[in-house]
mmCIF file of C-alpha atoms in Angstrom:
data_model
loop_
_atom_site.group_PDB
_atom_site.id
_atom_site.type_symbol
_atom_site.label_atom_id
_atom_site.label_comp_id
_atom_site.label_asym_id
_atom_site.label_seq_id
_atom_site.Cartn_x
_atom_site.Cartn_y
_atom_site.Cartn_z
ATOM 1 C CA LEU A 262 36.847 178.428 136.708
ATOM 2 C CA LEU A 263 35.556 177.525 133.265
ATOM 3 C CA LEU A 264 38.229 174.853 132.903
ATOM 4 C CA LEU A 265 37.279 173.492 136.325
ATOM 5 C CA LEU A 266 33.598 173.157 135.383
ATOM 6 C CA SER A 267 34.481 171.502 132.054
ATOM 7 C CA LEU A 268 36.667 168.911 133.734
ATOM 8 C CA LEU A 269 34.005 168.133 136.326
ATOM 9 C CA TRP A 270 31.386 167.639 133.594
ATOM 10 C CA LEU A 271 33.648 165.442 131.507
ATOM 11 C CA ARG A 272 34.396 163.350 134.555
ATOM 12 C CA GLY A 273 30.640 162.604 134.930
ATOM 13 C CA ARG A 274 30.016 161.932 131.195
ATOM 14 C CA GLY A 275 33.210 160.262 130.073
ATOM 15 C CA GLN A 276 33.478 156.519 129.584
ATOM 16 C CA GLY A 277 36.417 154.122 129.703
ATOM 17 C CA PHE A 278 38.552 155.923 132.323
ATOM 18 C CA GLY A 279 37.849 153.733 135.346
ATOM 19 C CA GLN A 280 38.452 155.443 138.708
ATOM 20 C CA THR A 281 40.425 158.430 137.327
ATOM 21 C CA ARG A 282 40.464 161.492 139.643
ATOM 22 C CA PHE A 283 41.001 165.061 138.500
ATOM 23 C CA ILE A 284 42.928 167.419 140.749
ATOM 24 C CA CYS A 285 42.437 171.129 140.321
ATOM 25 C CA THR A 286 45.433 173.456 140.747
ATOM 26 C CA SER A 287 45.222 177.249 140.976
ATOM 27 C CA VAL A 288 47.151 179.093 138.317
ATOM 28 C CA PRO A 289 48.146 182.759 138.570
ATOM 29 C CA LEU A 290 46.417 185.085 136.115
ATOM 30 C CA ASP A 291 49.692 185.726 134.320
ATOM 31 C CA GLY A 292 50.959 182.172 134.664
ATOM 32 C CA ASP A 293 51.300 179.445 132.031
ATOM 33 C CA MET A 294 48.569 176.886 132.527
ATOM 34 C CA CYS A 295 50.388 174.270 130.490
ATOM 35 C CA ALA A 296 53.481 174.620 132.715
ATOM 36 C CA ALA A 297 51.544 173.800 135.890
ATOM 37 C CA THR A 298 52.016 170.385 137.374
ATOM 38 C CA ALA A 299 49.402 168.263 139.032
ATOM 39 C CA PRO A 300 49.958 166.840 142.522
ATOM 40 C CA GLY A 301 51.087 163.269 142.683
ATOM 41 C CA GLY A 302 53.536 163.634 139.808
ATOM 42 C CA GLY A 303 51.043 164.203 136.945
ATOM 43 C CA SER A 304 52.351 166.466 134.211
ATOM 44 C CA ALA A 305 50.539 169.091 132.194
ATOM 45 C CA GLU A 306 51.047 166.980 129.069
ATOM 46 C CA GLU A 307 49.199 164.077 130.662
ATOM 47 C CA LEU A 308 46.365 166.360 131.647
ATOM 48 C CA LYS A 309 46.167 167.765 128.145
ATOM 49 C CA SER A 310 46.139 164.244 126.675
ATOM 50 C CA THR A 311 43.296 163.247 128.974
ATOM 51 C CA VAL A 312 41.218 166.263 127.898
ATOM 52 C CA LEU A 313 41.770 165.417 124.220
ATOM 53 C CA GLN A 314 40.780 161.803 124.796
ATOM 54 C CA LEU A 315 37.619 162.881 126.579
ATOM 55 C CA ARG A 316 36.767 165.271 123.764
ATOM 56 C CA GLU A 317 37.261 162.483 121.202
ATOM 57 C CA THR A 318 34.978 160.194 123.212
ATOM 58 C CA VAL A 319 32.239 162.828 123.295
ATOM 59 C CA LEU A 320 32.514 163.370 119.528
ATOM 60 C CA GLN A 321 32.295 159.624 118.874
ATOM 61 C CA GLN A 322 29.209 159.332 121.057
ATOM 62 C CA LYS A 323 27.599 162.250 119.243
ATOM 63 C CA GLU A 324 28.310 160.620 115.883
ATOM 64 C CA THR A 325 26.853 157.324 117.102
ATOM 65 C CA ILE A 326 23.678 159.069 118.241
ATOM 66 C CA MET A 327 23.315 160.796 114.852
ATOM 67 C CA ASN A 328 23.735 157.459 113.042
ATOM 68 C CA GLN A 329 21.144 155.867 115.284
ATOM 69 C CA LYS A 330 18.686 158.680 114.562
ATOM 70 C CA GLU A 331 19.166 158.154 110.803
ATOM 71 C CA THR A 332 18.580 154.425 111.213
ATOM 72 C CA ILE A 333 15.389 155.109 113.177
ATOM 73 C CA ARG A 334 14.142 157.432 110.405
ATOM 74 C CA GLU A 335 14.792 154.786 107.755
ATOM 75 C CA LEU A 336 13.008 152.085 109.753
ATOM 76 C CA THR A 337 10.061 154.399 110.414
ATOM 77 C CA ALA A 338 9.746 155.138 106.686
ATOM 78 C CA LYS A 339 9.866 151.426 105.815
ATOM 79 C CA LEU A 340 7.258 150.655 108.461
ATOM 80 C CA GLY A 341 5.011 153.362 107.032
ATOM 81 C CA ARG A 342 5.285 151.872 103.544
ATOM 82 C CA CYS A 343 4.488 148.402 104.874
ATOM 83 C CA GLU A 344 1.429 149.707 106.715
ATOM 84 C CA SER A 345 0.230 151.523 103.572
ATOM 85 C CA GLN A 346 0.622 148.352 101.516
ATOM 86 C CA SER A 347 -1.310 146.383 104.159
ATOM 87 C CA VAL A 348 -4.214 148.813 103.879
ATOM 88 C CA LEU A 349 -4.247 148.586 100.080
ATOM 89 C CA GLU A 350 -4.213 144.808 100.220
ATOM 90 C CA GLY A 351 -6.753 144.564 103.052
ATOM 91 C CA LEU A 352 -9.429 141.913 103.377
ATOM 92 C CA PRO A 353 -12.519 142.141 101.092
ATOM 93 C CA GLY A 354 -14.582 143.252 104.090
ATOM 94 C CA GLU A 355 -12.368 146.288 104.800
ATOM 95 C CA PRO A 356 -14.166 149.611 104.265
ATOM 96 C CA LYS A 357 -12.548 151.996 101.881
ATOM 97 C CA GLY A 358 -13.845 155.280 100.523
ATOM 98 C CA GLY A 359 -17.092 157.199 100.951
ATOM 99 C CA GLY A 360 -20.424 155.466 100.926
ATOM 100 C CA THR A 361 -24.132 155.468 101.655
ATOM 101 C CA GLY A 362 -26.336 154.889 104.634
ATOM 102 C CA ARG A 363 -27.151 151.372 103.475
ATOM 103 C CA LYS A 364 -23.512 150.360 103.611
ATOM 104 C CA SER A 365 -23.228 151.401 107.234
ATOM 105 C CA GLY A 366 -26.151 149.097 107.936
ATOM 106 C CA PHE A 367 -23.946 146.290 106.697
ATOM 107 C CA SER A 368 -21.018 147.527 108.840
ATOM 108 C CA LYS A 369 -19.281 147.685 105.481
ATOM 109 C CA ASN A 370 -18.644 150.424 102.984
ATOM 110 C CA THR A 371 -17.703 149.585 99.415
ATOM 111 C CA MET A 372 -18.693 152.731 97.548
ATOM 112 C CA GLY A 373 -16.220 153.104 94.724
ATOM 113 C CA ASP A 374 -14.550 149.876 95.782
ATOM 114 C CA LEU A 375 -12.530 147.463 93.709
ATOM 115 C CA SER A 376 -12.293 143.800 94.493
ATOM 116 C CA ARG A 377 -9.387 143.002 96.766
ATOM 117 C CA ALA A 378 -9.584 139.224 96.676
ATOM 118 C CA PRO A 379 -6.157 137.621 97.163
ATOM 119 C CA ALA A 380 -4.298 137.058 93.921
ATOM 120 C CA THR A 381 -4.221 133.279 94.338
ATOM 121 C CA GLU A 382 -8.000 133.228 94.857
ATOM 122 C CA THR A 383 -8.516 135.298 91.695
ATOM 123 C CA LEU A 384 -6.313 132.923 89.733
ATOM 124 C CA SER A 385 -8.330 129.981 91.023
ATOM 125 C CA GLN A 386 -11.557 131.631 89.888
ATOM 126 C CA LEU A 387 -10.108 132.337 86.436
ATOM 127 C CA GLY A 388 -9.005 128.723 86.216
ATOM 128 C CA GLN A 389 -12.516 127.506 87.034
ATOM 129 C CA THR A 390 -13.986 129.838 84.426
ATOM 130 C CA LEU A 391 -11.573 128.473 81.821
ATOM 131 C CA GLN A 392 -12.591 124.930 82.717
ATOM 132 C CA SER A 393 -16.249 125.885 82.313
ATOM 133 C CA LEU A 394 -15.554 127.276 78.843
ATOM 134 C CA LYS A 395 -13.628 124.156 77.903
ATOM 135 C CA THR A 396 -16.561 121.972 78.980
ATOM 136 C CA ARG A 397 -18.961 124.003 76.857
ATOM 137 C CA LEU A 398 -16.614 123.733 73.914
ATOM 138 C CA GLU A 399 -16.395 119.963 74.320
ATOM 139 C CA ASN A 400 -20.192 119.753 74.344
ATOM 140 C CA LEU A 401 -20.172 121.363 70.906
ATOM 141 C CA GLU A 402 -18.038 118.628 69.367
ATOM 142 C CA GLN A 403 -20.949 116.307 68.684
ATOM 143 C CA PHE A 404 -22.856 119.117 67.020
ATOM 144 C CA SER A 405 -19.778 119.976 64.962
ATOM 145 C CA ARG A 406 -19.441 116.374 63.760
ATOM 146 C CA MET A 407 -23.054 116.404 62.597
ATOM 147 C CA ASN A 408 -22.468 119.689 60.805
ATOM 148 C CA SER A 409 -20.313 119.284 57.715
ATOM 149 C CA SER A 410 -19.360 122.940 57.708
ATOM 150 C CA GLY A 411 -15.586 123.301 57.760
ATOM 151 C CA GLN A 412 -16.011 126.826 59.084
ATOM 152 C CA THR A 413 -17.591 125.509 62.320
ATOM 153 C CA ASN A 414 -14.707 123.103 62.889
ATOM 154 C CA ASN A 415 -12.139 125.810 62.213
ATOM 155 C CA LEU A 416 -13.844 128.133 64.698
ATOM 156 C CA LYS A 417 -13.850 125.387 67.336
ATOM 157 C CA ASP A 418 -10.113 124.828 66.810
ATOM 158 C CA ILE A 419 -9.386 128.547 67.094
ATOM 159 C CA LEU A 420 -11.357 128.772 70.338
ATOM 160 C CA GLN A 421 -9.582 125.726 71.753
ATOM 161 C CA ASN A 422 -6.208 127.298 70.981
ATOM 162 C CA LYS A 423 -7.244 130.510 72.720
ATOM 163 C CA ILE A 424 -8.291 128.597 75.829
ATOM 164 C CA ASP A 425 -4.936 126.800 75.835
ATOM 165 C CA ASP A 426 -3.115 130.150 75.611
ATOM 166 C CA LEU A 427 -5.142 131.547 78.502
ATOM 167 C CA GLU A 428 -4.350 128.506 80.626
ATOM 168 C CA LYS A 429 -0.644 129.074 79.974
ATOM 169 C CA GLN A 430 -0.991 132.701 81.082
ATOM 170 C CA VAL A 431 -2.734 131.675 84.312
ATOM 171 C CA LEU A 432 -0.052 129.017 84.977
ATOM 172 C CA SER A 433 2.680 131.594 84.362
ATOM 173 C CA ARG A 434 1.086 133.967 86.878
ATOM 174 C CA VAL A 435 0.843 131.178 89.447
ATOM 175 C CA ASN A 436 4.556 130.449 89.006
ATOM 176 C CA SER A 437 5.385 134.151 89.375
ATOM 177 C CA LEU A 438 3.432 134.318 92.618
ATOM 178 C CA GLU A 439 5.158 131.234 93.992
ATOM 179 C CA GLU A 440 8.558 132.723 93.161
ATOM 180 C CA GLY A 441 7.654 136.024 94.791
ATOM 181 C CA LYS A 442 7.747 137.951 91.500
ATOM 182 C CA PHE A 443 4.557 139.860 92.179
ATOM 183 C CA ASN A 444 3.858 143.461 91.249
ATOM 184 C CA PRO A 445 0.339 144.707 92.189
ATOM 185 C CA LYS A 446 0.220 147.105 89.247
ATOM 186 C CA ASN A 447 1.279 144.506 86.691
ATOM 187 C CA GLU A 448 -1.055 141.964 88.326
ATOM 188 C CA SER A 449 -4.024 144.293 87.846
ATOM 189 C CA GLU A 450 -3.148 144.976 84.209
ATOM 190 C CA GLU A 451 -2.622 141.303 83.387
ATOM 191 C CA ARG A 452 -5.836 140.273 85.096
ATOM 192 C CA GLY A 453 -7.726 142.929 83.135
ATOM 193 C CA LYS A 454 -6.358 141.556 79.864
ATOM 194 C CA ILE A 455 -7.264 137.973 80.742
ATOM 195 C CA GLU A 456 -10.770 138.924 81.872
ATOM 196 C CA SER A 457 -11.308 140.898 78.643
ATOM 197 C CA THR A 458 -10.197 137.897 76.613
ATOM 198 C CA LEU A 459 -12.477 135.640 78.665
ATOM 199 C CA THR A 460 -15.471 137.860 77.868
ATOM 200 C CA SER A 461 -14.661 137.827 74.156
ATOM 201 C CA LEU A 462 -14.058 134.082 74.195
ATOM 202 C CA HIS A 463 -17.291 133.408 76.045
ATOM 203 C CA GLN A 464 -19.242 135.486 73.512
ATOM 204 C CA ARG A 465 -17.791 133.539 70.582
ATOM 205 C CA ILE A 466 -18.638 130.228 72.228
ATOM 206 C CA THR A 467 -22.152 131.522 72.876
ATOM 207 C CA ASP A 468 -22.495 132.441 69.196
ATOM 208 C CA LEU A 469 -21.372 128.937 68.269
ATOM 209 C CA GLU A 470 -23.884 127.417 70.680
ATOM 210 C CA LYS A 471 -26.722 129.343 69.064
ATOM 211 C CA GLY A 472 -26.639 126.835 66.244
ATOM 212 C CA GLN A 473 -28.130 124.347 68.702
ATOM 213 C CA LYS A 474 -30.761 126.759 70.058
ATOM 214 C CA ASP A 475 -32.388 128.253 66.985
ATOM 215 C CA ASN A 476 -35.703 126.615 67.822
ATOM 216 C CA ARG A 477 -35.743 127.762 71.457
ATOM 217 C CA PRO A 478 -38.287 130.463 72.412
ATOM 218 C CA PRO A 479 -36.558 133.812 73.079
ATOM 219 C CA ASP A 480 -37.586 133.806 76.764
ATOM 220 C CA ARG A 481 -36.717 130.203 77.561
ATOM 221 C CA PHE A 482 -33.239 130.721 78.935
ATOM 222 C CA GLN A 483 -31.550 131.245 82.279
ATOM 223 C CA LEU A 484 -28.377 132.961 83.435
ATOM 224 C CA THR A 485 -25.836 131.028 85.497
ATOM 225 C CA PHE A 486 -23.331 132.716 87.801
ATOM 226 C CA PRO A 487 -21.178 129.835 89.135
ATOM 227 C CA LEU A 488 -18.538 131.885 90.980
ATOM 228 C CA ARG A 489 -18.444 134.811 93.396
ATOM 229 C CA THR A 490 -16.385 137.282 91.352
ATOM 230 C CA ASN A 491 -16.319 140.996 90.571
ATOM 231 C CA TYR A 492 -16.329 140.515 86.787
ATOM 232 C CA MET A 493 -19.143 138.033 86.038
ATOM 233 C CA TYR A 494 -22.473 139.772 85.343
ATOM 234 C CA ALA A 495 -25.206 140.544 82.832
ATOM 235 C CA LYS A 496 -26.497 143.945 81.788
ATOM 236 C CA VAL A 497 -29.986 144.780 80.588
ATOM 237 C CA LYS A 498 -29.700 146.794 77.394
ATOM 238 C CA LYS A 499 -32.698 148.945 78.249
ATOM 239 C CA SER A 500 -32.864 151.417 81.153
ATOM 240 C CA LEU A 501 -35.875 151.987 83.382
ATOM 241 C CA PRO A 502 -38.203 154.956 82.846
ATOM 242 C CA GLU A 503 -39.401 157.169 85.671
ATOM 243 C CA MET A 504 -41.745 154.953 87.694
ATOM 244 C CA TYR A 505 -44.186 155.729 90.498
ATOM 245 C CA ALA A 506 -44.922 152.030 90.991
ATOM 246 C CA PHE A 507 -43.331 148.768 89.939
ATOM 247 C CA SER A 508 -43.526 144.998 90.061
ATOM 248 C CA ILE A 509 -40.320 142.984 89.661
ATOM 249 C CA CYS A 510 -40.548 139.208 89.340
ATOM 250 C CA MET A 511 -38.049 136.449 88.572
ATOM 251 C CA TRP A 512 -37.181 132.799 88.973
ATOM 252 C CA ILE A 513 -34.148 132.271 91.173
ATOM 253 C CA LYS A 514 -32.085 129.324 92.405
ATOM 254 C CA SER A 515 -29.140 129.412 94.815
ATOM 255 C CA ASN A 516 -27.586 127.672 97.800
ATOM 256 C CA ALA A 517 -24.674 130.091 98.219
ATOM 257 C CA SER A 518 -23.568 130.863 101.766
ATOM 258 C CA PRO A 519 -23.367 133.254 103.471
ATOM 259 C CA GLY A 520 -26.004 135.021 101.397
ATOM 260 C CA MET A 521 -26.717 134.537 97.711
ATOM 261 C CA GLY A 522 -25.557 138.073 96.850
ATOM 262 C CA THR A 523 -27.223 140.576 94.524
ATOM 263 C CA PRO A 524 -29.684 139.261 91.916
ATOM 264 C CA PHE A 525 -30.035 142.758 90.422
ATOM 265 C CA SER A 526 -29.065 146.383 91.002
ATOM 266 C CA TYR A 527 -30.213 149.576 89.316
ATOM 267 C CA ALA A 528 -28.004 152.674 89.649
ATOM 268 C CA VAL A 529 -28.578 156.216 88.422
ATOM 269 C CA PRO A 530 -26.237 159.217 88.362
ATOM 270 C CA GLY A 531 -25.698 160.314 91.950
ATOM 271 C CA GLN A 532 -27.371 157.248 93.525
ATOM 272 C CA ALA A 533 -25.822 153.790 93.205
ATOM 273 C CA ASN A 534 -28.632 152.233 95.300
ATOM 274 C CA GLU A 535 -31.660 153.512 93.417
ATOM 275 C CA LEU A 536 -33.201 150.020 93.272
ATOM 276 C CA VAL A 537 -31.375 146.928 94.581
ATOM 277 C CA LEU A 538 -32.279 143.395 95.674
ATOM 278 C CA ILE A 539 -29.557 141.916 97.885
ATOM 279 C CA GLU A 540 -28.871 139.158 100.392
ATOM 280 C CA TRP A 541 -25.445 139.895 101.865
ATOM 281 C CA GLY A 542 -23.670 138.014 104.621
ATOM 282 C CA ASN A 543 -26.044 136.659 107.249
ATOM 283 C CA ASN A 544 -28.639 139.388 106.647
ATOM 284 C CA PRO A 545 -32.077 138.522 105.236
ATOM 285 C CA MET A 546 -32.857 139.478 101.655
ATOM 286 C CA GLU A 547 -33.599 143.193 101.351
ATOM 287 C CA ILE A 548 -34.995 145.613 98.800
ATOM 288 C CA LEU A 549 -33.376 149.066 98.583
ATOM 289 C CA ILE A 550 -35.098 152.078 97.016
ATOM 290 C CA ASN A 551 -33.153 155.339 96.992
ATOM 291 C CA ASP A 552 -30.932 153.733 99.646
ATOM 292 C CA LYS A 553 -33.909 153.095 101.967
ATOM 293 C CA VAL A 554 -34.336 149.459 102.962
ATOM 294 C CA ALA A 555 -37.046 146.909 103.746
ATOM 295 C CA LYS A 556 -36.365 143.346 104.884
ATOM 296 C CA LEU A 557 -38.096 140.672 102.784
ATOM 297 C CA PRO A 558 -39.419 137.408 104.283
ATOM 298 C CA PHE A 559 -37.984 135.146 101.564
ATOM 299 C CA VAL A 560 -36.650 131.677 102.371
ATOM 300 C CA ILE A 561 -35.105 130.545 99.106
ATOM 301 C CA ASN A 562 -31.467 129.651 99.771
ATOM 302 C CA ASP A 563 -32.000 125.883 99.394
ATOM 303 C CA GLY A 564 -30.681 125.117 95.913
ATOM 304 C CA LYS A 565 -34.205 124.853 94.433
ATOM 305 C CA TRP A 566 -36.035 127.046 91.935
ATOM 306 C CA HIS A 567 -38.290 129.677 93.531
ATOM 307 C CA HIS A 568 -40.440 132.381 91.979
ATOM 308 C CA ILE A 569 -40.289 135.749 93.779
ATOM 309 C CA CYS A 570 -42.052 139.071 93.185
ATOM 310 C CA VAL A 571 -41.766 142.472 94.854
ATOM 311 C CA THR A 572 -44.353 145.199 94.216
ATOM 312 C CA TRP A 573 -44.157 148.833 95.358
ATOM 313 C CA THR A 574 -45.995 152.145 94.993
ATOM 314 C CA THR A 575 -44.516 155.544 95.775
ATOM 315 C CA ARG A 576 -47.676 156.607 97.626
ATOM 316 C CA ASP A 577 -46.902 155.856 101.288
ATOM 317 C CA GLY A 578 -44.090 153.559 100.115
ATOM 318 C CA VAL A 579 -46.328 150.466 100.270
ATOM 319 C CA TRP A 580 -44.638 147.182 99.278
ATOM 320 C CA GLU A 581 -45.587 143.505 99.015
ATOM 321 C CA ALA A 582 -43.455 140.370 98.690
ATOM 322 C CA TYR A 583 -44.514 137.099 97.029
ATOM 323 C CA GLN A 584 -42.760 133.737 97.074
ATOM 324 C CA ASP A 585 -43.902 130.890 94.811
ATOM 325 C CA GLY A 586 -47.192 132.683 94.100
ATOM 326 C CA THR A 587 -48.130 133.404 97.741
ATOM 327 C CA GLN A 588 -47.833 136.751 99.509
ATOM 328 C CA THR A 589 -45.392 136.358 102.386
ATOM 329 C CA GLY A 590 -44.988 139.931 103.615
ATOM 330 C CA SER A 591 -45.878 143.601 103.182
ATOM 331 C CA GLY A 592 -45.072 146.994 104.619
ATOM 332 C CA GLU A 593 -45.056 150.747 104.040
ATOM 333 C CA ASN A 594 -42.901 153.874 104.322
ATOM 334 C CA LEU A 595 -40.314 152.480 101.930
ATOM 335 C CA ALA A 596 -38.977 155.609 100.173
ATOM 336 C CA PRO A 597 -42.457 157.184 100.103
ATOM 337 C CA TYR A 598 -43.141 159.713 97.334
ATOM 338 C CA HIS A 599 -39.820 159.034 95.660
ATOM 339 C CA PRO A 600 -40.213 158.090 91.984
ATOM 340 C CA ILE A 601 -37.717 155.623 90.510
ATOM 341 C CA LYS A 602 -35.379 157.757 88.426
ATOM 342 C CA PRO A 603 -34.779 157.108 84.725
ATOM 343 C CA GLN A 604 -31.612 156.846 82.608
ATOM 344 C CA GLY A 605 -29.767 154.422 84.882
ATOM 345 C CA VAL A 606 -27.938 151.113 84.455
ATOM 346 C CA LEU A 607 -29.623 147.793 85.286
ATOM 347 C CA VAL A 608 -27.196 144.965 86.134
ATOM 348 C CA LEU A 609 -27.951 141.336 86.952
ATOM 349 C CA GLY A 610 -25.607 139.471 89.285
ATOM 350 C CA GLN A 611 -23.653 142.385 90.811
ATOM 351 C CA GLU A 612 -24.167 145.280 93.214
ATOM 352 C CA GLN A 613 -23.103 148.613 91.707
ATOM 353 C CA ASP A 614 -21.076 151.035 93.798
ATOM 354 C CA THR A 615 -20.661 153.381 90.849
ATOM 355 C CA LEU A 616 -22.813 153.798 87.767
ATOM 356 C CA GLY A 617 -22.359 150.566 85.815
ATOM 357 C CA GLY A 618 -19.415 149.301 87.896
ATOM 358 C CA GLY A 619 -17.585 149.293 91.222
ATOM 359 C CA PHE A 620 -18.482 145.640 91.739
ATOM 360 C CA ASP A 621 -17.509 143.886 94.983
ATOM 361 C CA ALA A 622 -17.032 140.111 94.783
ATOM 362 C CA THR A 623 -18.404 139.642 98.311
ATOM 363 C CA GLN A 624 -21.790 140.987 97.132
ATOM 364 C CA ALA A 625 -21.944 139.100 93.814
ATOM 365 C CA PHE A 626 -24.857 136.772 93.091
ATOM 366 C CA VAL A 627 -24.059 133.052 92.947
ATOM 367 C CA GLY A 628 -26.721 130.833 91.402
ATOM 368 C CA GLU A 629 -29.177 130.838 88.514
ATOM 369 C CA LEU A 630 -31.700 133.451 87.434
ATOM 370 C CA ALA A 631 -34.464 133.504 84.809
ATOM 371 C CA HIS A 632 -37.599 135.346 83.690
ATOM 372 C CA PHE A 633 -36.589 138.707 85.139
ATOM 373 C CA ASN A 634 -39.541 140.974 84.253
ATOM 374 C CA VAL A 635 -40.389 144.549 85.261
ATOM 375 C CA TRP A 636 -43.750 146.336 85.141
ATOM 376 C CA ASP A 637 -44.509 149.976 85.918
ATOM 377 C CA ARG A 638 -47.562 149.035 87.974
ATOM 378 C CA LYS A 639 -48.540 146.836 90.886
ATOM 379 C CA LEU A 640 -49.497 143.318 89.780
ATOM 380 C CA SER A 641 -52.544 141.651 91.293
ATOM 381 C CA PRO A 642 -52.180 138.474 93.388
ATOM 382 C CA GLY A 643 -53.770 136.519 90.535
ATOM 383 C CA GLU A 644 -51.223 137.800 88.019
ATOM 384 C CA VAL A 645 -48.367 136.896 90.351
ATOM 385 C CA TYR A 646 -49.812 133.399 90.822
ATOM 386 C CA SER A 647 -50.004 132.900 87.047
ATOM 387 C CA LEU A 648 -46.316 133.763 86.747
ATOM 388 C CA ALA A 649 -45.330 131.406 89.580
ATOM 389 C CA THR A 650 -47.271 128.495 88.068
ATOM 390 C CA CYS A 651 -45.981 129.113 84.503
ATOM 391 C CA SER A 652 -49.510 129.697 83.238
ATOM 392 C CA THR A 653 -49.930 130.483 79.555
ATOM 393 C CA ARG A 654 -51.890 133.545 80.709
ATOM 394 C CA ALA A 655 -48.791 134.987 82.441
ATOM 395 C CA LEU A 656 -47.779 138.399 81.151
ATOM 396 C CA ALA A 657 -44.313 139.584 80.166
ATOM 397 C CA GLY A 658 -43.008 142.803 81.724
ATOM 398 C CA ASN A 659 -44.175 145.946 79.947
ATOM 399 C CA VAL A 660 -40.974 147.789 80.984
ATOM 400 C CA ILE A 661 -38.399 144.969 80.862
ATOM 401 C CA ALA A 662 -39.365 141.668 79.218
ATOM 402 C CA TRP A 663 -37.175 138.580 79.576
ATOM 403 C CA ALA A 664 -35.619 137.899 76.169
ATOM 404 C CA GLU A 665 -32.133 136.909 75.059
ATOM 405 C CA ALA A 666 -31.936 139.923 72.755
ATOM 406 C CA ASN A 667 -32.358 142.260 75.759
ATOM 407 C CA ILE A 668 -29.428 140.885 77.784
ATOM 408 C CA ASP A 669 -25.649 141.191 77.374
ATOM 409 C CA ILE A 670 -23.454 138.894 79.464
ATOM 410 C CA TYR A 671 -19.850 139.403 80.616
ATOM 411 C CA GLY A 672 -16.988 137.652 82.373
ATOM 412 C CA GLY A 673 -18.041 134.035 81.896
ATOM 413 C CA ALA A 674 -21.689 134.122 83.040
ATOM 414 C CA THR A 675 -23.540 131.587 80.887
ATOM 415 C CA LYS A 676 -26.934 131.098 79.249
ATOM 416 C CA TRP A 677 -28.687 127.753 79.466
ATOM 417 C CA THR A 678 -32.144 126.513 78.592
ATOM 418 C CA PHE A 679 -34.618 127.264 81.402
ATOM 419 C CA GLU A 680 -36.262 124.081 82.687
ATOM 420 C CA ALA A 681 -38.148 125.102 85.854
ATOM 421 C CA CYS A 682 -41.499 125.704 84.116
ATOM 422 C CA ARG A 683 -41.239 122.408 82.211
ATOM 423 C CA GLN A 684 -40.832 120.620 85.544
ATOM 424 C CA LEU A 685 -44.003 122.295 86.879
ATOM 425 C CA ASN A 686 -46.120 121.481 83.825
#
């Protein structure tokens, strides 16, 4: 009976035997099964051969199925790695990591983020920064000719050679990308080295330029951020004290779109958005205090110089906004009864996602900034007007005063002579 069932099953599962029929013959209990003959002239040997062939076919099919399963596992693993790589190399707007309530307001979360701009775009930005440094160096040639100091000429030659070396490195990386020889880890390390060298190079050029600016007042300068990057910024050497009120004023110029980015950000341990001014995407400019937000009625993204001020007091969270000396908006309940915390990091040109870092290129400031001053009190409308009209009676910030000695710059941001007040006077 068992043999009968096996043959019937093999008949249904077997392949390659056409219209073969299997005839069952009864065999006595003490008889020899192999000696039995099938009707129609079939021998026991033929029957045995057929069974062996069917068994071989089943084994081959089983082996094929096992091989196919292994292939499926390998393809699944490769697909998983590809999907992981796609996430790591996602668009700059992709959220990644934990964040704050403000970020969700942007439909974007960049807490702890690193810039994920495409490699070719980063190389283009580095190339533009190099060109900017070369232009500044060329502008020094006339000064060098007038100065008989051999040391100045030697320094200029050294800087020129360094720029040439950096250009070769950038060109080499472009060639590697075009040939497909790209390793994300090596790319990150190489970019870090080049950006570090750029910062050092920029500082040496700035030192050389100081020979032309010795007679300039310490506050008559502006910062220029020509590119939207995650490495170009300035840092105020002094932190903010604990403040129960403040006034923050500055001159600003930008026509970047969409949004000029982050003119300044102040982060403290445990709160990256302690005090931030930002215009991101198509949102209006906003002031953040302890991650609470108020929309500001500024209209300044026209490529012209504008003077802006924001005042705030912790009592009832009352705030006021001034543009070009005139109050344009006010409100309350902005982080009421929350004092600005001390011992933080104040950065110009970037939005901090971690204390002193975590910059996101999509939120970087693009434009020019000058006369950034901070007071620990609310300025009067008259005092704001004096600042906006470049009056000689205008006061410098009693917490942060605009002076070259108070600012460190990184990544290719530049200092130029501030001309807006001269144009007004």
